[in-house]
Amino acid sequence: VIQDIGGYSYFLTVPHLFNIGFKYSKALDRLGRKGAELYQRFFIQEKFYKRYQSSDQNTPITRIVPVQKSIEAESKINNADEIHGILNTCREPIVATDCPCRKRTEILGIRECRGKYPIEDSCFQVGLFGEYFLNRGEGRRVSREEAHQIVDRFAKLGLIFTTENTRDSNRFVICCCCDCCCALIRGMTRFSEKNQACSAKSNFLARVDPQKCQGCGLCVARCVFYAVSLEKEKAVVDPDKCYGCGVCSVTCPTGAVKLYPCERSNVYADGLDLMHRIYKENRQASALAK
Amino acid sequence: MQKINFENAYDRIIANMQRYPSGIPTKDGRVSEAFREYIQLMFTPEEAEIAQYMELRLPPAGRLPPWVLYILSPSPLGQKKKPRKTLQ
C-alpha cells in the first residue's frame, strides 16, 4: 500500500483505500471476496456512501463530465467541462486499471452489467495516482490518444464519466461509471437513501429538437436517471432529473438530443479549495448534531 | 526488545484517518467494525507498523491532486506545512 514517489512516501487513504485494492491489484489476493463483503457492509449497509459522494451539506466531491460529441456544436466549452478536454490537460502518466466498483460486484456475483460494460481499462489514474500505480507494477500506461479512443468507445456503450469536482488540471482519477455498480451513480439509482449530490450535475442540460426526433426511444432506454420520456412520440427531458451526462445524445440516430450549456453547479478551483469546503461542512454538521 | 503491538498500529492508522475531510465509516457513533476489518486486510502487519507513523501532510507543491492532499498531513487543514522528505 505504501509507495515512495519522488522522495516522499504515500499511501492512499479514505476514500481511495476502498478502491485501490480492486483496481488491478496485488492487494486483491489479500482482500478478495472478504474485502468486497466488508465494503458492502460499511459502504452500503452502514451508509458511508453519502460521505464518499458529498459533504453533509451536499457539496459533491466529484462531477459528471460529458463527451464532446454530445454537446451542441456551437457551444463554448472549457477543458474542464468535457472529457476529451480533461484528458488533453491532465498530467501524465495516464494509467488504465480495472474499475473497482464493477470488480467488486463481479467478485460478489451480483454484477448486473456483465457482458454490457467492461471491467478492464475503465478507470484512469492520472498524474501522481498514475505514478502510484505504475510504482506498484499495476495498471497499463496508455497514451492520450488511446485514452481518447477508449472514452469514445465507452461513451457509445453508455458509460458516464466522472472526475473530481475541480477546474484544475491537476487531477488524479477519471472514472467510467455505470448505474448498477458505481459507488457514485448508485447514490441516485440504487442505494436506499437517494443522494441528489452523488456527483455534481454537469453544466449542460439535454434538450430535444422535436423536428428531428423520430421517437425511437433509444435515449429513454439509455438514461439511467429516468430524465427522458416519450410524449406524443417525441422525447422530452425533465431538466430537474437530467445530470447532463450526454449518454442520451451520443447514439441518437438523428442528432435530435444535444447538450446545451446551463450553469447550475459550482466547480471548485482545485482540490485544496474543494477539500477545505468538504472538511468545513462535515465538521459544521457534526458540531450542530451534538 | 519491545514487542510490537500490531492491534495498536491499526488503531493508530484509523485514528489518523478520522482527520480526513470525509471522515471514516462509523456505526452508532463508533468506528465501523467492518471498516476496521477492511483496514486490517488492506495493510499487512509490516505495512501497518510503518503506516501508523506516517503523518498527514500536504504533498509538495505542484503534485496536489485533491484527495491526496490529506494523505500525509494531520495538521489542521489549510496550514501549509513543508512536508518532510522521508519517513521517521
Coordinates of C-alpha atoms in Angstrom, one line a residue:
Chain A
V1 CA 0.0 0.0 0.0
I2 CA 2.9 2.4 0.8
Q3 CA 4.9 3.7 -2.1
D4 CA 7.8 6.1 -2.4
I5 CA 7.4 8.6 -5.2
G6 CA 9.8 11.5 -5.8
G7 CA 11.3 11.3 -2.4
Y8 CA 8.0 11.1 -0.5
S9 CA 6.2 8.2 1.0
Y10 CA 2.5 7.9 0.2
F11 CA -0.4 5.7 0.9
L12 CA -3.8 6.4 -0.5
T13 CA -6.3 6.9 2.2
V14 CA -10.0 7.2 2.7
P15 CA -11.8 7.1 0.3
H16 CA -9.2 5.7 -2.2
L17 CA -8.4 2.9 0.1
F18 CA -11.8 1.5 -0.6
N19 CA -10.9 1.2 -4.3
I20 CA -7.2 0.6 -4.9
G21 CA -7.3 -3.0 -3.9
F22 CA -9.9 -3.7 -6.5
K23 CA -8.3 -1.7 -9.4
Y24 CA -5.8 -4.2 -10.7
S25 CA -4.2 -5.0 -7.5
K26 CA -1.8 -7.3 -5.8
A27 CA -3.8 -6.4 -2.7
L28 CA -6.7 -8.3 -4.3
D29 CA -5.1 -11.5 -3.1
R30 CA -5.5 -10.3 0.4
L31 CA -8.9 -8.6 0.0
G32 CA -10.7 -11.0 -2.3
R33 CA -14.3 -11.8 -1.5
K34 CA -13.9 -10.9 2.1
G35 CA -12.8 -7.4 1.2
A36 CA -15.8 -6.9 -1.1
E37 CA -18.2 -8.2 1.6
L38 CA -16.8 -5.8 4.2
Y39 CA -17.1 -3.0 1.7
Q40 CA -20.8 -3.9 1.2
R41 CA -21.2 -3.6 4.9
F42 CA -19.5 -0.3 5.8
F43 CA -20.2 1.4 2.5
I44 CA -23.7 0.4 1.6
Q45 CA -25.5 -1.1 4.7
E46 CA -23.9 1.3 7.1
K47 CA -24.3 4.1 4.5
F48 CA -20.9 5.6 4.3
Y49 CA -21.6 6.2 0.6
K50 CA -23.2 9.6 1.4
R51 CA -19.9 10.9 2.9
Y52 CA -18.0 9.3 -0.1
Q53 CA -20.1 11.2 -2.6
S54 CA -20.7 14.5 -1.0
S55 CA -20.4 16.6 2.2
D56 CA -23.1 16.7 4.9
Q57 CA -24.3 19.9 3.3
N58 CA -24.5 18.3 -0.2
T59 CA -21.3 19.6 -1.8
P60 CA -20.5 16.9 -4.4
I61 CA -16.9 15.6 -4.4
T62 CA -17.0 14.5 -8.0
R63 CA -18.7 15.8 -11.1
I64 CA -20.2 14.3 -14.2
V65 CA -18.5 15.4 -17.5
P66 CA -20.0 14.7 -20.9
V67 CA -18.2 13.7 -24.1
Q68 CA -17.8 16.4 -26.7
K69 CA -19.9 14.6 -29.3
S70 CA -23.0 15.0 -27.1
I71 CA -22.6 18.8 -26.8
E72 CA -24.3 21.1 -29.3
A73 CA -21.6 22.2 -31.8
E74 CA -21.9 26.0 -31.3
S75 CA -21.5 25.8 -27.5
K76 CA -18.4 27.3 -25.9
I77 CA -16.7 24.8 -23.7
N78 CA -13.7 24.8 -21.4
N79 CA -11.3 22.0 -21.0
A80 CA -12.6 21.0 -17.6
D81 CA -16.2 20.8 -18.9
E82 CA -15.7 17.9 -21.2
I83 CA -13.9 14.5 -21.0
H84 CA -11.6 15.0 -24.0
G85 CA -10.5 18.4 -22.7
I86 CA -9.8 16.8 -19.4
L87 CA -7.8 14.0 -21.0
N88 CA -5.9 16.6 -23.0
T89 CA -4.9 18.7 -20.0
C90 CA -4.5 16.1 -17.2
R91 CA -1.0 15.2 -16.1
E92 CA 0.9 12.2 -17.3
P93 CA 1.1 9.3 -16.8
I94 CA -2.4 8.1 -17.7
V95 CA -2.7 4.6 -16.3
A96 CA -5.7 2.4 -17.1
T97 CA -6.8 0.0 -14.4
D98 CA -9.8 -2.2 -13.7
C99 CA -13.0 -0.4 -12.5
P100 CA -13.0 -1.2 -8.7
C101 CA -16.8 -0.9 -8.5
R102 CA -17.6 -3.4 -11.3
K103 CA -14.8 -5.6 -9.9
R104 CA -16.4 -5.8 -6.5
T105 CA -19.8 -6.7 -7.8
E106 CA -18.2 -9.2 -10.1
I107 CA -16.4 -10.8 -7.1
L108 CA -19.7 -10.9 -5.2
G109 CA -21.5 -12.4 -8.2
I110 CA -24.1 -9.6 -8.3
R111 CA -22.8 -7.6 -11.3
E112 CA -25.8 -6.6 -13.4
C113 CA -23.8 -5.2 -16.4
R114 CA -21.8 -8.3 -17.1
G115 CA -21.4 -8.5 -20.9
K116 CA -22.6 -4.9 -21.3
Y117 CA -19.7 -2.9 -19.8
P118 CA -16.1 -3.9 -19.3
I119 CA -14.2 -4.1 -16.0
E120 CA -10.8 -3.8 -17.7
D121 CA -9.2 -0.4 -18.7
S122 CA -12.2 1.5 -17.4
C123 CA -10.7 3.6 -14.6
F124 CA -7.9 6.1 -15.4
Q125 CA -5.4 7.0 -12.8
V126 CA -3.5 10.2 -13.8
G127 CA -0.6 12.2 -12.6
L128 CA 0.6 11.3 -9.1
F129 CA -2.0 8.5 -8.9
G130 CA -0.8 7.1 -12.2
E131 CA 2.7 7.1 -10.8
Y132 CA 1.5 5.3 -7.7
F133 CA 0.0 2.5 -9.7
L134 CA 3.0 2.2 -12.0
N135 CA 5.2 2.0 -9.0
R136 CA 3.2 -0.9 -7.7
G137 CA 3.6 -2.6 -11.1
E138 CA -0.1 -2.3 -11.7
G139 CA -2.3 -0.9 -14.4
R140 CA -1.4 -0.2 -18.0
R141 CA 0.1 3.1 -19.1
V142 CA -1.8 4.5 -22.1
S143 CA -1.1 7.4 -24.4
R144 CA -3.5 10.3 -24.5
E145 CA -4.6 9.2 -28.0
E146 CA -5.5 5.7 -26.7
A147 CA -7.3 7.2 -23.7
H148 CA -9.4 9.3 -26.1
Q149 CA -10.3 6.3 -28.1
I150 CA -11.3 4.3 -25.0
V151 CA -13.6 7.0 -23.8
D152 CA -15.2 7.4 -27.2
R153 CA -15.9 3.6 -27.2
F154 CA -17.3 3.8 -23.6
A155 CA -19.5 6.8 -24.4
K156 CA -21.2 4.7 -27.1
L157 CA -21.7 1.9 -24.7
G158 CA -23.5 4.3 -22.3
L159 CA -20.9 4.7 -19.5
I160 CA -20.9 8.0 -17.6
F161 CA -17.6 9.9 -17.0
T162 CA -16.9 11.4 -13.6
T163 CA -13.8 13.1 -12.1
E164 CA -13.0 15.5 -9.3
N165 CA -15.3 18.5 -8.9
T166 CA -12.5 20.9 -9.8
R167 CA -11.2 23.0 -12.7
D168 CA -7.6 22.5 -12.0
S169 CA -5.8 20.1 -14.5
N170 CA -4.0 18.5 -11.6
R171 CA -6.5 15.7 -11.1
F172 CA -6.0 12.1 -10.4
V173 CA -8.9 9.8 -11.3
I174 CA -11.2 9.7 -14.3
C175 CA -14.0 7.1 -13.9
C176 CA -16.2 5.4 -16.4
C177 CA -19.3 4.7 -14.4
C178 CA -22.4 2.5 -14.8
D179 CA -25.7 2.8 -12.9
C180 CA -25.6 -0.6 -11.3
C181 CA -22.2 -0.9 -9.7
C182 CA -20.8 2.6 -9.3
A183 CA -20.1 3.9 -5.8
L184 CA -21.2 7.4 -7.0
I185 CA -24.1 6.9 -9.5
R186 CA -25.8 4.3 -7.4
G187 CA -26.5 7.2 -5.0
M188 CA -29.3 8.1 -7.3
T189 CA -30.1 4.8 -9.0
R190 CA -29.8 2.0 -6.3
F191 CA -28.9 3.0 -2.7
S192 CA -31.7 3.1 -0.1
E193 CA -31.4 6.8 0.7
K194 CA -31.1 8.8 -2.6
N195 CA -28.4 11.4 -2.7
Q196 CA -29.0 14.1 -5.3
A197 CA -25.4 15.2 -4.8
C198 CA -24.0 11.7 -5.6
S199 CA -22.0 13.5 -8.2
A200 CA -22.4 17.2 -9.4
K201 CA -24.5 17.7 -12.4
S202 CA -22.6 18.9 -15.4
N203 CA -23.1 22.5 -16.5
F204 CA -25.0 21.2 -19.5
L205 CA -28.6 20.2 -20.0
A206 CA -30.1 17.8 -22.6
R207 CA -32.6 19.3 -24.9
V208 CA -34.6 17.7 -27.8
D209 CA -35.2 19.2 -31.2
P210 CA -38.8 17.9 -31.8
Q211 CA -38.4 18.5 -35.5
K212 CA -35.5 16.0 -35.7
C213 CA -36.8 13.5 -33.1
Q214 CA -38.3 10.3 -34.6
G215 CA -39.5 8.9 -31.2
C216 CA -37.4 5.8 -31.4
G217 CA -36.9 5.8 -27.6
L218 CA -33.2 4.9 -27.5
C219 CA -32.5 8.0 -25.4
V220 CA -35.2 6.9 -22.9
A221 CA -33.7 3.5 -22.6
R222 CA -30.2 4.8 -22.2
C223 CA -30.9 7.5 -19.5
V224 CA -30.1 5.9 -16.1
F225 CA -31.6 8.9 -14.2
Y226 CA -35.0 8.4 -15.8
A227 CA -34.9 12.0 -17.1
V228 CA -36.1 11.3 -20.6
S229 CA -39.6 10.1 -21.5
L230 CA -41.7 9.9 -24.7
E231 CA -44.6 12.2 -25.1
K232 CA -46.7 12.0 -28.3
E233 CA -43.8 10.0 -29.9
K234 CA -41.3 12.7 -29.1
A235 CA -38.5 12.6 -26.5
V236 CA -38.9 15.0 -23.6
V237 CA -36.2 15.8 -21.0
D238 CA -37.0 16.6 -17.4
P239 CA -34.4 19.3 -16.5
D240 CA -34.6 18.5 -12.8
K241 CA -33.7 14.9 -13.3
C242 CA -31.1 15.4 -16.0
Y243 CA -27.4 15.2 -14.8
G244 CA -26.0 16.4 -18.1
C245 CA -24.0 13.2 -18.8
G246 CA -24.9 13.2 -22.5
V247 CA -25.5 9.4 -22.7
C248 CA -28.8 10.1 -24.4
S249 CA -27.2 12.1 -27.1
V250 CA -24.2 10.0 -28.1
T251 CA -26.2 7.4 -30.0
C252 CA -29.2 9.5 -31.1
P253 CA -29.7 8.4 -34.7
T254 CA -31.0 11.8 -35.9
G255 CA -28.9 14.0 -33.6
A256 CA -32.1 15.4 -32.1
V257 CA -30.9 15.3 -28.5
K258 CA -28.0 17.6 -27.6
L259 CA -26.5 19.1 -24.5
Y260 CA -26.6 22.8 -24.1
P261 CA -24.6 24.9 -21.6
C262 CA -26.5 25.6 -18.4
E263 CA -24.7 27.0 -15.3
R264 CA -26.2 25.1 -12.4
S265 CA -23.4 23.5 -10.3
N266 CA -20.3 25.0 -8.8
V267 CA -16.9 23.7 -10.0
Y268 CA -14.1 24.3 -7.4
A269 CA -10.8 25.8 -8.4
D270 CA -8.7 23.0 -7.2
G271 CA -8.5 20.1 -4.8
L272 CA -7.5 22.2 -1.8
D273 CA -10.4 24.5 -2.3
L274 CA -12.9 21.6 -2.6
M275 CA -11.5 19.6 0.3
H276 CA -11.5 22.6 2.6
R277 CA -15.1 23.0 1.9
I278 CA -15.9 19.4 2.4
Y279 CA -14.0 19.4 5.7
K280 CA -15.7 22.5 6.9
E281 CA -19.2 21.4 6.0
N282 CA -18.8 18.0 7.6
R283 CA -17.4 19.4 10.8
Q284 CA -20.1 22.0 11.0
A285 CA -22.8 19.4 10.5
S286 CA -21.3 17.2 13.2
A287 CA -21.0 20.1 15.7
L288 CA -24.6 21.0 15.1
A289 CA -25.7 17.4 15.6
K290 CA -24.1 17.3 19.1
Chain B
M1 CA 13.3 -5.9 23.0
Q2 CA 9.9 -4.2 22.9
K3 CA 7.2 -6.3 21.4
I4 CA 5.3 -4.6 18.5
N5 CA 1.6 -4.4 19.2
F6 CA 0.0 -4.7 15.7
E7 CA -3.5 -4.1 17.0
N8 CA -2.4 -0.7 18.2
A9 CA -0.8 0.1 14.9
Y10 CA -4.1 -0.4 13.1
D11 CA -5.9 1.7 15.7
R12 CA -3.4 4.5 15.2
I13 CA -3.9 4.4 11.4
I14 CA -7.7 4.6 11.9
A15 CA -7.3 7.4 14.4
N16 CA -5.3 9.4 11.9
M17 CA -7.9 8.7 9.2
Q18 CA -10.6 10.3 11.3
R19 CA -9.0 13.7 10.4
Y20 CA -9.7 13.3 6.7
P21 CA -12.3 15.7 5.2
S22 CA -14.8 12.8 4.7
G23 CA -14.0 11.1 8.0
I24 CA -14.2 7.3 8.2
P25 CA -17.1 4.8 8.2
T26 CA -18.8 4.7 11.6
K27 CA -21.7 2.8 13.1
D28 CA -23.7 4.1 16.0
G29 CA -21.0 6.7 16.7
R30 CA -18.2 4.2 16.8
V31 CA -15.6 3.1 14.2
S32 CA -17.3 0.6 11.9
E33 CA -16.2 -2.9 12.7
A34 CA -16.4 -3.8 9.0
F35 CA -14.1 -0.9 8.2
R36 CA -11.7 -1.9 10.9
E37 CA -11.5 -5.4 9.5
Y38 CA -11.1 -3.9 6.0
I39 CA -8.1 -1.9 7.1
Q40 CA -6.6 -5.0 8.7
L41 CA -6.9 -6.7 5.3
M42 CA -5.5 -3.8 3.4
F43 CA -2.3 -3.3 5.4
T44 CA -0.1 -6.2 6.1
P45 CA 1.3 -6.1 9.7
E46 CA 4.6 -4.9 8.3
E47 CA 2.9 -2.0 6.4
A48 CA 0.8 -1.1 9.4
E49 CA 3.9 -0.8 11.5
I50 CA 5.2 1.9 9.1
A51 CA 1.9 3.5 8.3
Q52 CA 1.0 4.2 11.9
Y53 CA 3.8 6.7 12.0
M54 CA 3.1 8.4 8.7
E55 CA 1.6 11.8 9.2
L56 CA -0.9 13.5 7.0
R57 CA 0.9 16.3 5.3
L58 CA 0.4 18.3 2.2
P59 CA 2.4 16.8 -0.7
P60 CA 5.0 19.0 -2.4
A61 CA 3.7 21.9 -4.5
G62 CA 2.7 21.0 -8.0
R63 CA 1.8 17.5 -7.0
L64 CA -1.5 18.2 -5.5
P65 CA -4.4 16.1 -6.7
P66 CA -7.4 16.7 -4.4
W67 CA -7.8 13.8 -2.1
V68 CA -4.1 13.0 -2.0
L69 CA -3.6 16.3 -0.1
Y70 CA -4.6 14.8 3.1
I71 CA -2.7 11.6 3.0
L72 CA 0.4 12.9 4.7
S73 CA -0.8 15.7 7.0
P74 CA -2.7 15.5 10.3
S75 CA -2.1 19.2 10.7
P76 CA -5.2 21.4 10.6
L77 CA -6.3 21.8 7.1
G78 CA -5.2 24.9 5.4
Q79 CA -2.0 25.2 7.3
K80 CA 0.5 24.6 4.6
K81 CA 3.5 22.9 6.3
K82 CA 6.6 21.8 4.5
P83 CA 6.4 18.0 4.1
R84 CA 9.3 16.0 5.4
K85 CA 11.3 14.2 2.9
T86 CA 11.4 10.8 4.5
L87 CA 9.6 8.6 6.9
Q88 CA 10.8 8.8 10.5

